[in-house]
mmCIF file with all atom_site columns, C-alpha atoms and ligand atoms in Angstrom:
data_model
loop_
_atom_site.group_PDB
_atom_site.id
_atom_site.type_symbol
_atom_site.label_atom_id
_atom_site.label_alt_id
_atom_site.label_comp_id
_atom_site.label_asym_id
_atom_site.label_entity_id
_atom_site.label_seq_id
_atom_site.pdbx_PDB_ins_code
_atom_site.Cartn_x
_atom_site.Cartn_y
_atom_site.Cartn_z
_atom_site.occupancy
_atom_site.B_iso_or_equiv
_atom_site.pdbx_formal_charge
_atom_site.auth_seq_id
_atom_site.auth_comp_id
_atom_site.auth_asym_id
_atom_site.auth_atom_id
_atom_site.pdbx_PDB_model_num
ATOM   1   C CA  . MET A 1 1   ? -0.016  -0.014 0.017   1.00 94.00 ? 1   MET A CA  1
ATOM   2   C CA  . ARG A 1 2   ? 1.408   3.390  -0.987  1.00 97.00 ? 2   ARG A CA  1
ATOM   3   C CA  . THR A 1 3   ? 0.795   6.184  1.477   1.00 98.00 ? 3   THR A CA  1
ATOM   4   C CA  . ALA A 1 4   ? 1.396   9.898  1.109   1.00 98.00 ? 4   ALA A CA  1
ATOM   5   C CA  . VAL A 1 5   ? 1.283   12.642 3.739   1.00 98.00 ? 5   VAL A CA  1
ATOM   6   C CA  . TYR A 1 6   ? -0.226  15.887 2.422   1.00 98.00 ? 6   TYR A CA  1
ATOM   7   C CA  . PRO A 1 7   ? 0.860   18.511 5.032   1.00 97.00 ? 7   PRO A CA  1
ATOM   8   C CA  . GLY A 1 8   ? -0.383  22.081 5.175   1.00 96.00 ? 8   GLY A CA  1
ATOM   9   C CA  . THR A 1 9   ? -2.115  24.793 7.174   1.00 95.00 ? 9   THR A CA  1
ATOM   10  C CA  . PHE A 1 10  ? -5.471  24.427 5.475   1.00 97.00 ? 10  PHE A CA  1
ATOM   11  C CA  . ASP A 1 11  ? -6.779  27.663 6.968   1.00 96.00 ? 11  ASP A CA  1
ATOM   12  C CA  . PRO A 1 12  ? -9.306  26.925 5.526   1.00 97.00 ? 12  PRO A CA  1
ATOM   13  C CA  . ILE A 1 13  ? -9.343  24.117 3.040   1.00 98.00 ? 13  ILE A CA  1
ATOM   14  C CA  . THR A 1 14  ? -9.981  25.453 -0.541  1.00 98.00 ? 14  THR A CA  1
ATOM   15  C CA  . ASN A 1 15  ? -10.955 23.815 -3.793  1.00 98.00 ? 15  ASN A CA  1
ATOM   16  C CA  . GLY A 1 16  ? -7.237  23.949 -4.731  1.00 97.00 ? 16  GLY A CA  1
ATOM   17  C CA  . HIS A 1 17  ? -6.339  21.732 -1.706  1.00 98.00 ? 17  HIS A CA  1
ATOM   18  C CA  . LEU A 1 18  ? -9.129  19.401 -2.588  1.00 98.00 ? 18  LEU A CA  1
ATOM   19  C CA  . ASP A 1 19  ? -7.953  19.212 -6.224  1.00 98.00 ? 19  ASP A CA  1
ATOM   20  C CA  . ILE A 1 20  ? -4.462  18.065 -4.963  1.00 98.00 ? 20  ILE A CA  1
ATOM   21  C CA  . ILE A 1 21  ? -6.001  15.553 -2.500  1.00 98.00 ? 21  ILE A CA  1
ATOM   22  C CA  . PHE A 1 22  ? -8.084  13.917 -5.284  1.00 98.00 ? 22  PHE A CA  1
ATOM   23  C CA  . ARG A 1 23  ? -5.162  13.880 -7.755  1.00 98.00 ? 23  ARG A CA  1
ATOM   24  C CA  . GLY A 1 24  ? -2.947  12.424 -4.991  1.00 98.00 ? 24  GLY A CA  1
ATOM   25  C CA  . MET A 1 25  ? -5.533  9.688  -4.451  1.00 98.00 ? 25  MET A CA  1
ATOM   26  C CA  . LYS A 1 26  ? -4.982  8.528  -8.027  1.00 97.00 ? 26  LYS A CA  1
ATOM   27  C CA  . LEU A 1 27  ? -1.349  7.879  -7.207  1.00 98.00 ? 27  LEU A CA  1
ATOM   28  C CA  . PHE A 1 28  ? -1.526  6.738  -3.633  1.00 98.00 ? 28  PHE A CA  1
ATOM   29  C CA  . ASP A 1 29  ? -3.759  4.195  -1.902  1.00 98.00 ? 29  ASP A CA  1
ATOM   30  C CA  . HIS A 1 30  ? -3.871  6.208  1.296   1.00 98.00 ? 30  HIS A CA  1
ATOM   31  C CA  . VAL A 1 31  ? -3.570  9.954  1.708   1.00 98.00 ? 31  VAL A CA  1
ATOM   32  C CA  . ILE A 1 32  ? -2.979  11.432 5.179   1.00 98.00 ? 32  ILE A CA  1
ATOM   33  C CA  . VAL A 1 33  ? -4.014  15.057 5.250   1.00 98.00 ? 33  VAL A CA  1
ATOM   34  C CA  . ALA A 1 34  ? -1.873  16.435 8.098   1.00 98.00 ? 34  ALA A CA  1
ATOM   35  C CA  . VAL A 1 35  ? -2.804  19.832 9.571   1.00 97.00 ? 35  VAL A CA  1
ATOM   36  C CA  . LEU A 1 36  ? 0.164   21.765 10.868  1.00 95.00 ? 36  LEU A CA  1
ATOM   37  C CA  . VAL A 1 37  ? -0.291  23.047 14.425  1.00 93.00 ? 37  VAL A CA  1
ATOM   38  C CA  . ASN A 1 38  ? 2.934   25.074 14.749  1.00 76.00 ? 38  ASN A CA  1
ATOM   39  C CA  . ARG A 1 39  ? 1.392   28.346 13.592  1.00 62.00 ? 39  ARG A CA  1
ATOM   40  C CA  . GLU A 1 40  ? -1.898  27.966 15.546  1.00 58.00 ? 40  GLU A CA  1
ATOM   41  C CA  . LYS A 1 41  ? -1.726  31.546 16.885  1.00 69.00 ? 41  LYS A CA  1
ATOM   42  C CA  . ASP A 1 42  ? -1.697  33.035 13.384  1.00 83.00 ? 42  ASP A CA  1
ATOM   43  C CA  . THR A 1 43  ? -4.589  31.089 11.987  1.00 92.00 ? 43  THR A CA  1
ATOM   44  C CA  . MET A 1 44  ? -8.196  32.132 11.500  1.00 93.00 ? 44  MET A CA  1
ATOM   45  C CA  . PHE A 1 45  ? -9.550  28.622 12.367  1.00 94.00 ? 45  PHE A CA  1
ATOM   46  C CA  . THR A 1 46  ? -8.428  26.328 15.164  1.00 93.00 ? 46  THR A CA  1
ATOM   47  C CA  . VAL A 1 47  ? -6.791  22.984 14.386  1.00 95.00 ? 47  VAL A CA  1
ATOM   48  C CA  . GLY A 1 48  ? -10.013 21.195 15.285  1.00 95.00 ? 48  GLY A CA  1
ATOM   49  C CA  . GLU A 1 49  ? -12.139 23.474 13.013  1.00 95.00 ? 49  GLU A CA  1
ATOM   50  C CA  . ARG A 1 50  ? -9.635  22.974 10.134  1.00 96.00 ? 50  ARG A CA  1
ATOM   51  C CA  . MET A 1 51  ? -9.717  19.221 10.540  1.00 97.00 ? 51  MET A CA  1
ATOM   52  C CA  . GLU A 1 52  ? -13.471 19.197 10.721  1.00 97.00 ? 52  GLU A CA  1
ATOM   53  C CA  . MET A 1 53  ? -13.768 21.171 7.519   1.00 97.00 ? 53  MET A CA  1
ATOM   54  C CA  . ILE A 1 54  ? -11.345 18.828 5.688   1.00 98.00 ? 54  ILE A CA  1
ATOM   55  C CA  . ALA A 1 55  ? -13.405 15.783 6.990   1.00 98.00 ? 55  ALA A CA  1
ATOM   56  C CA  . LYS A 1 56  ? -16.622 17.369 5.765   1.00 97.00 ? 56  LYS A CA  1
ATOM   57  C CA  . ALA A 1 57  ? -15.204 18.294 2.383   1.00 98.00 ? 57  ALA A CA  1
ATOM   58  C CA  . THR A 1 58  ? -13.959 14.709 1.830   1.00 98.00 ? 58  THR A CA  1
ATOM   59  C CA  . ARG A 1 59  ? -16.868 12.832 3.394   1.00 97.00 ? 59  ARG A CA  1
ATOM   60  C CA  . ASP A 1 60  ? -17.712 11.072 0.059   1.00 96.00 ? 60  ASP A CA  1
ATOM   61  C CA  . VAL A 1 61  ? -14.273 9.483  -0.198  1.00 96.00 ? 61  VAL A CA  1
ATOM   62  C CA  . PRO A 1 62  ? -14.437 5.671  0.400   1.00 94.00 ? 62  PRO A CA  1
ATOM   63  C CA  . PRO A 1 63  ? -13.364 4.622  3.857   1.00 89.00 ? 63  PRO A CA  1
ATOM   64  C CA  . GLY A 1 64  ? -9.655  3.973  4.306   1.00 93.00 ? 64  GLY A CA  1
ATOM   65  C CA  . ARG A 1 65  ? -8.490  6.118  1.402   1.00 97.00 ? 65  ARG A CA  1
ATOM   66  C CA  . ILE A 1 66  ? -8.042  9.236  3.402   1.00 98.00 ? 66  ILE A CA  1
ATOM   67  C CA  . GLU A 1 67  ? -7.057  10.123 6.951   1.00 98.00 ? 67  GLU A CA  1
ATOM   68  C CA  . ILE A 1 68  ? -7.165  13.513 8.607   1.00 98.00 ? 68  ILE A CA  1
ATOM   69  C CA  . THR A 1 69  ? -4.721  14.209 11.388  1.00 98.00 ? 69  THR A CA  1
ATOM   70  C CA  . SER A 1 70  ? -2.604  17.008 12.890  1.00 97.00 ? 70  SER A CA  1
ATOM   71  C CA  . PHE A 1 71  ? 1.066   17.268 13.636  1.00 96.00 ? 71  PHE A CA  1
ATOM   72  C CA  . GLY A 1 72  ? 3.543   19.632 15.218  1.00 94.00 ? 72  GLY A CA  1
ATOM   73  C CA  . GLY A 1 73  ? 7.276   20.019 14.895  1.00 93.00 ? 73  GLY A CA  1
ATOM   74  C CA  . LEU A 1 74  ? 9.287   18.605 12.069  1.00 95.00 ? 74  LEU A CA  1
ATOM   75  C CA  . LEU A 1 75  ? 7.316   17.153 9.200   1.00 96.00 ? 75  LEU A CA  1
ATOM   76  C CA  . VAL A 1 76  ? 9.876   14.408 8.631   1.00 97.00 ? 76  VAL A CA  1
ATOM   77  C CA  . ASN A 1 77  ? 9.417   13.100 12.228  1.00 97.00 ? 77  ASN A CA  1
ATOM   78  C CA  . TYR A 1 78  ? 5.678   12.870 11.529  1.00 97.00 ? 78  TYR A CA  1
ATOM   79  C CA  . VAL A 1 79  ? 6.275   11.154 8.129   1.00 97.00 ? 79  VAL A CA  1
ATOM   80  C CA  . ARG A 1 80  ? 8.629   8.632  9.760   1.00 97.00 ? 80  ARG A CA  1
ATOM   81  C CA  . GLU A 1 81  ? 6.133   7.827  12.489  1.00 96.00 ? 81  GLU A CA  1
ATOM   82  C CA  . SER A 1 82  ? 3.266   7.459  10.089  1.00 96.00 ? 82  SER A CA  1
ATOM   83  C CA  . GLY A 1 83  ? 5.301   5.130  7.862   1.00 96.00 ? 83  GLY A CA  1
ATOM   84  C CA  . ALA A 1 84  ? 4.331   7.079  4.715   1.00 97.00 ? 84  ALA A CA  1
ATOM   85  C CA  . ASP A 1 85  ? 6.274   6.605  1.419   1.00 96.00 ? 85  ASP A CA  1
ATOM   86  C CA  . ALA A 1 86  ? 5.994   10.186 0.222   1.00 98.00 ? 86  ALA A CA  1
ATOM   87  C CA  . ILE A 1 87  ? 5.149   13.746 0.933   1.00 98.00 ? 87  ILE A CA  1
ATOM   88  C CA  . LEU A 1 88  ? 2.457   15.247 -1.330  1.00 98.00 ? 88  LEU A CA  1
ATOM   89  C CA  . ARG A 1 89  ? 2.543   18.989 -2.138  1.00 97.00 ? 89  ARG A CA  1
ATOM   90  C CA  . GLY A 1 90  ? 0.829   21.323 -4.603  1.00 96.00 ? 90  GLY A CA  1
ATOM   91  C CA  . ILE A 1 91  ? 2.652   23.689 -6.884  1.00 95.00 ? 91  ILE A CA  1
ATOM   92  C CA  . ARG A 1 92  ? 0.647   26.623 -8.100  1.00 92.00 ? 92  ARG A CA  1
ATOM   93  C CA  . ALA A 1 93  ? 3.019   29.033 -9.775  1.00 84.00 ? 93  ALA A CA  1
ATOM   94  C CA  . ILE A 1 94  ? 6.719   29.725 -10.147 1.00 83.00 ? 94  ILE A CA  1
ATOM   95  C CA  . SER A 1 95  ? 6.477   31.658 -6.847  1.00 82.00 ? 95  SER A CA  1
ATOM   96  C CA  . ASP A 1 96  ? 5.791   28.355 -4.953  1.00 89.00 ? 96  ASP A CA  1
ATOM   97  C CA  . PHE A 1 97  ? 8.761   26.702 -6.577  1.00 91.00 ? 97  PHE A CA  1
ATOM   98  C CA  . GLU A 1 98  ? 11.717  28.120 -4.643  1.00 91.00 ? 98  GLU A CA  1
ATOM   99  C CA  . TYR A 1 99  ? 10.336  27.414 -1.179  1.00 93.00 ? 99  TYR A CA  1
ATOM   100 C CA  . GLU A 1 100 ? 8.994   24.073 -2.105  1.00 94.00 ? 100 GLU A CA  1
ATOM   101 C CA  . PHE A 1 101 ? 12.332  23.084 -3.735  1.00 95.00 ? 101 PHE A CA  1
ATOM   102 C CA  . GLN A 1 102 ? 14.229  23.993 -0.604  1.00 95.00 ? 102 GLN A CA  1
ATOM   103 C CA  . MET A 1 103 ? 11.813  22.159 1.627   1.00 96.00 ? 103 MET A CA  1
ATOM   104 C CA  . ALA A 1 104 ? 11.749  19.026 -0.503  1.00 96.00 ? 104 ALA A CA  1
ATOM   105 C CA  . LEU A 1 105 ? 15.600  18.806 -0.566  1.00 96.00 ? 105 LEU A CA  1
ATOM   106 C CA  . MET A 1 106 ? 15.921  19.579 3.162   1.00 96.00 ? 106 MET A CA  1
ATOM   107 C CA  . ASN A 1 107 ? 13.213  16.922 4.042   1.00 97.00 ? 107 ASN A CA  1
ATOM   108 C CA  . ARG A 1 108 ? 15.068  14.395 1.857   1.00 96.00 ? 108 ARG A CA  1
ATOM   109 C CA  . LYS A 1 109 ? 18.335  15.248 3.600   1.00 96.00 ? 109 LYS A CA  1
ATOM   110 C CA  . LEU A 1 110 ? 16.625  14.629 6.958   1.00 96.00 ? 110 LEU A CA  1
ATOM   111 C CA  . LEU A 1 111 ? 14.820  11.510 5.875   1.00 96.00 ? 111 LEU A CA  1
ATOM   112 C CA  . LYS A 1 112 ? 16.462  10.052 2.786   1.00 95.00 ? 112 LYS A CA  1
ATOM   113 C CA  . GLN A 1 113 ? 13.937  7.420  1.898   1.00 93.00 ? 113 GLN A CA  1
ATOM   114 C CA  . VAL A 1 114 ? 11.128  9.852  1.511   1.00 94.00 ? 114 VAL A CA  1
ATOM   115 C CA  . ASP A 1 115 ? 10.556  11.831 -1.660  1.00 95.00 ? 115 ASP A CA  1
ATOM   116 C CA  . THR A 1 116 ? 8.228   14.762 -2.238  1.00 97.00 ? 116 THR A CA  1
ATOM   117 C CA  . VAL A 1 117 ? 5.725   14.476 -5.045  1.00 97.00 ? 117 VAL A CA  1
ATOM   118 C CA  . PHE A 1 118 ? 4.384   17.702 -6.539  1.00 97.00 ? 118 PHE A CA  1
ATOM   119 C CA  . MET A 1 119 ? 1.177   18.007 -8.338  1.00 96.00 ? 119 MET A CA  1
ATOM   120 C CA  . MET A 1 120 ? -0.306  20.912 -10.265 1.00 95.00 ? 120 MET A CA  1
ATOM   121 C CA  . PRO A 1 121 ? -3.993  21.780 -9.676  1.00 95.00 ? 121 PRO A CA  1
ATOM   122 C CA  . ASP A 1 122 ? -6.518  22.600 -12.365 1.00 95.00 ? 122 ASP A CA  1
ATOM   123 C CA  . GLU A 1 123 ? -5.583  25.989 -13.717 1.00 93.00 ? 123 GLU A CA  1
ATOM   124 C CA  . ARG A 1 124 ? -8.781  27.462 -12.155 1.00 93.00 ? 124 ARG A CA  1
ATOM   125 C CA  . TYR A 1 125 ? -7.049  27.097 -8.804  1.00 94.00 ? 125 TYR A CA  1
ATOM   126 C CA  . SER A 1 126 ? -3.508  28.064 -9.775  1.00 92.00 ? 126 SER A CA  1
ATOM   127 C CA  . TYR A 1 127 ? -3.741  31.503 -8.223  1.00 92.00 ? 127 TYR A CA  1
ATOM   128 C CA  . LEU A 1 128 ? -5.849  30.466 -5.237  1.00 95.00 ? 128 LEU A CA  1
ATOM   129 C CA  . SER A 1 129 ? -4.565  30.450 -1.642  1.00 95.00 ? 129 SER A CA  1
ATOM   130 C CA  . SER A 1 130 ? -6.212  30.234 1.745   1.00 96.00 ? 130 SER A CA  1
ATOM   131 C CA  . LYS A 1 131 ? -4.761  33.636 2.588   1.00 95.00 ? 131 LYS A CA  1
ATOM   132 C CA  . LEU A 1 132 ? -6.432  35.234 -0.459  1.00 95.00 ? 132 LEU A CA  1
ATOM   133 C CA  . VAL A 1 133 ? -9.755  33.535 0.353   1.00 97.00 ? 133 VAL A CA  1
ATOM   134 C CA  . ARG A 1 134 ? -9.549  34.853 3.969   1.00 96.00 ? 134 ARG A CA  1
ATOM   135 C CA  . GLU A 1 135 ? -8.773  38.319 2.773   1.00 95.00 ? 135 GLU A CA  1
ATOM   136 C CA  . VAL A 1 136 ? -11.582 38.390 0.159   1.00 96.00 ? 136 VAL A CA  1
ATOM   137 C CA  . ALA A 1 137 ? -14.086 36.871 2.611   1.00 95.00 ? 137 ALA A CA  1
ATOM   138 C CA  . SER A 1 138 ? -13.115 39.359 5.355   1.00 92.00 ? 138 SER A CA  1
ATOM   139 C CA  . PHE A 1 139 ? -14.164 42.253 3.104   1.00 93.00 ? 139 PHE A CA  1
ATOM   140 C CA  . GLY A 1 140 ? -17.405 40.602 2.212   1.00 91.00 ? 140 GLY A CA  1
ATOM   141 C CA  . GLY A 1 141 ? -16.329 39.284 -1.251  1.00 94.00 ? 141 GLY A CA  1
ATOM   142 C CA  . ASP A 1 142 ? -17.748 36.285 -2.964  1.00 95.00 ? 142 ASP A CA  1
ATOM   143 C CA  . VAL A 1 143 ? -15.515 33.193 -2.440  1.00 96.00 ? 143 VAL A CA  1
ATOM   144 C CA  . SER A 1 144 ? -18.149 30.615 -3.476  1.00 95.00 ? 144 SER A CA  1
ATOM   145 C CA  . VAL A 1 145 ? -16.171 29.320 -6.462  1.00 95.00 ? 145 VAL A CA  1
ATOM   146 C CA  . PHE A 1 146 ? -12.992 28.796 -4.364  1.00 96.00 ? 146 PHE A CA  1
ATOM   147 C CA  . VAL A 1 147 ? -14.242 26.864 -1.350  1.00 98.00 ? 147 VAL A CA  1
ATOM   148 C CA  . PRO A 1 148 ? -17.002 24.309 -0.579  1.00 97.00 ? 148 PRO A CA  1
ATOM   149 C CA  . ASP A 1 149 ? -20.347 25.959 0.385   1.00 96.00 ? 149 ASP A CA  1
ATOM   150 C CA  . PHE A 1 150 ? -20.093 25.128 4.088   1.00 96.00 ? 150 PHE A CA  1
ATOM   151 C CA  . VAL A 1 151 ? -16.560 26.636 4.261   1.00 97.00 ? 151 VAL A CA  1
ATOM   152 C CA  . GLU A 1 152 ? -17.969 29.827 2.815   1.00 96.00 ? 152 GLU A CA  1
ATOM   153 C CA  . LYS A 1 153 ? -20.529 29.880 5.652   1.00 94.00 ? 153 LYS A CA  1
ATOM   154 C CA  . CYS A 1 154 ? -17.786 29.235 8.256   1.00 95.00 ? 154 CYS A CA  1
ATOM   155 C CA  . LEU A 1 155 ? -15.778 32.091 6.804   1.00 95.00 ? 155 LEU A CA  1
ATOM   156 C CA  . LYS A 1 156 ? -18.794 34.432 6.973   1.00 91.00 ? 156 LYS A CA  1
ATOM   157 C CA  . THR A 1 157 ? -19.373 33.494 10.643  1.00 90.00 ? 157 THR A CA  1
ATOM   158 C CA  . LYS A 1 158 ? -15.714 34.086 11.498  1.00 85.00 ? 158 LYS A CA  1
ATOM   159 C CA  . CYS A 1 159 ? -15.547 37.337 9.623   1.00 82.00 ? 159 CYS A CA  1
ATOM   160 C CA  . GLU A 1 160 ? -18.483 38.829 11.379  1.00 79.00 ? 160 GLU A CA  1
ATOM   161 C CA  . GLY A 1 161 ? -17.048 41.534 13.522  1.00 59.00 ? 161 GLY A CA  1
ATOM   162 C CA  . ARG A 1 162 ? -13.588 40.974 12.082  1.00 55.00 ? 162 ARG A CA  1
ATOM   163 C CA  . PRO A 1 163 ? -12.685 43.797 9.730   1.00 48.00 ? 163 PRO A CA  1
ATOM   164 C CA  . HIS A 1 164 ? -9.224  42.356 8.819   1.00 48.00 ? 164 HIS A CA  1
ATOM   165 C CA  . VAL A 1 165 ? -7.706  38.919 8.382   1.00 49.00 ? 165 VAL A CA  1
HETATM 166 P P1  . ADP B 2 .   ? -1.890  28.088 1.611   1.00 67.38 ? 201 ADP B P1  1
HETATM 167 O O1  . ADP B 2 .   ? -2.081  28.702 2.941   1.00 67.38 ? 201 ADP B O1  1
HETATM 168 O O2  . ADP B 2 .   ? -0.915  28.779 0.725   1.00 67.38 ? 201 ADP B O2  1
HETATM 169 O O3  . ADP B 2 .   ? -3.166  27.759 0.880   1.00 67.38 ? 201 ADP B O3  1
HETATM 170 P P2  . ADP B 2 .   ? -1.229  25.475 2.794   1.00 67.38 ? 201 ADP B P2  1
HETATM 171 O O4  . ADP B 2 .   ? -0.087  25.442 3.819   1.00 67.38 ? 201 ADP B O4  1
HETATM 172 O O5  . ADP B 2 .   ? -2.567  25.264 3.313   1.00 67.38 ? 201 ADP B O5  1
HETATM 173 O O6  . ADP B 2 .   ? -1.077  26.794 1.925   1.00 67.38 ? 201 ADP B O6  1
HETATM 174 O O7  . ADP B 2 .   ? -0.889  24.469 1.628   1.00 67.38 ? 201 ADP B O7  1
HETATM 175 C C1  . ADP B 2 .   ? -0.592  23.151 1.750   1.00 67.38 ? 201 ADP B C1  1
HETATM 176 C C2  . ADP B 2 .   ? -0.149  22.638 0.397   1.00 67.38 ? 201 ADP B C2  1
HETATM 177 O O8  . ADP B 2 .   ? -1.157  22.782 -0.576  1.00 67.38 ? 201 ADP B O8  1
HETATM 178 C C3  . ADP B 2 .   ? 1.104   23.379 -0.221  1.00 67.38 ? 201 ADP B C3  1
HETATM 179 O O9  . ADP B 2 .   ? 1.849   22.427 -0.940  1.00 67.38 ? 201 ADP B O9  1
HETATM 180 C C4  . ADP B 2 .   ? 0.503   24.399 -1.153  1.00 67.38 ? 201 ADP B C4  1
HETATM 181 O O10 . ADP B 2 .   ? 1.386   24.689 -2.196  1.00 67.38 ? 201 ADP B O10 1
HETATM 182 C C5  . ADP B 2 .   ? -0.712  23.551 -1.682  1.00 67.38 ? 201 ADP B C5  1
HETATM 183 N N1  . ADP B 2 .   ? -1.738  24.431 -2.182  1.00 67.38 ? 201 ADP B N1  1
HETATM 184 C C6  . ADP B 2 .   ? -2.433  25.410 -1.480  1.00 67.38 ? 201 ADP B C6  1
HETATM 185 N N2  . ADP B 2 .   ? -3.351  26.003 -2.278  1.00 67.38 ? 201 ADP B N2  1
HETATM 186 C C7  . ADP B 2 .   ? -3.231  25.338 -3.471  1.00 67.38 ? 201 ADP B C7  1
HETATM 187 C C8  . ADP B 2 .   ? -3.906  25.494 -4.734  1.00 67.38 ? 201 ADP B C8  1
HETATM 188 N N3  . ADP B 2 .   ? -4.806  26.440 -4.944  1.00 67.38 ? 201 ADP B N3  1
HETATM 189 N N4  . ADP B 2 .   ? -3.552  24.646 -5.748  1.00 67.38 ? 201 ADP B N4  1
HETATM 190 C C9  . ADP B 2 .   ? -2.592  23.699 -5.525  1.00 67.38 ? 201 ADP B C9  1
HETATM 191 N N5  . ADP B 2 .   ? -1.926  23.530 -4.391  1.00 67.38 ? 201 ADP B N5  1
HETATM 192 C C10 . ADP B 2 .   ? -2.247  24.334 -3.406  1.00 67.38 ? 201 ADP B C10 1
#
């Protein structure tokens, strides 16, 4: 069984993240979506809320194909513990490349048997980020094409009384 860990902040999950999850599922039998807890203080949603949203967005996935967890500290430690074969990441634009390239090589240095697999989302999502979605939502903009309906509602609830992200 081939397993990949898809790590990220997912604050909140977007259709771009979901695109990568579904593409990853074509290559891997088991995809572990791992929510990073390191930057908890900077996030709009708590780890629990982010995990719940990912679970809801992937509820139609057959049992056993996907797992939603959280982790703190070094990603490679989590990957080693989980016994995964690869790290899954999304690449949107050239701007993602340098950071992802450094991370992938550093992670391979730290855990040499694990490679990072990069996937490109549908071009509709190539400029989409959680940060942009939070910003647009905080000013009352329409984010319905970028996130699942229920995430849009969660954003509205969070943004009430919050003028800025
Ligand atoms: P962000 O806050 O930028 O959305 P995350 O930490 O949640 O980023 O992202 C986790 C992973 O998902 C990263 O590999 C990131 O490049 C990727 N990703 C995020 N948004 C998209 C998107 N719209 N299309 C493809 N990959 C994405």
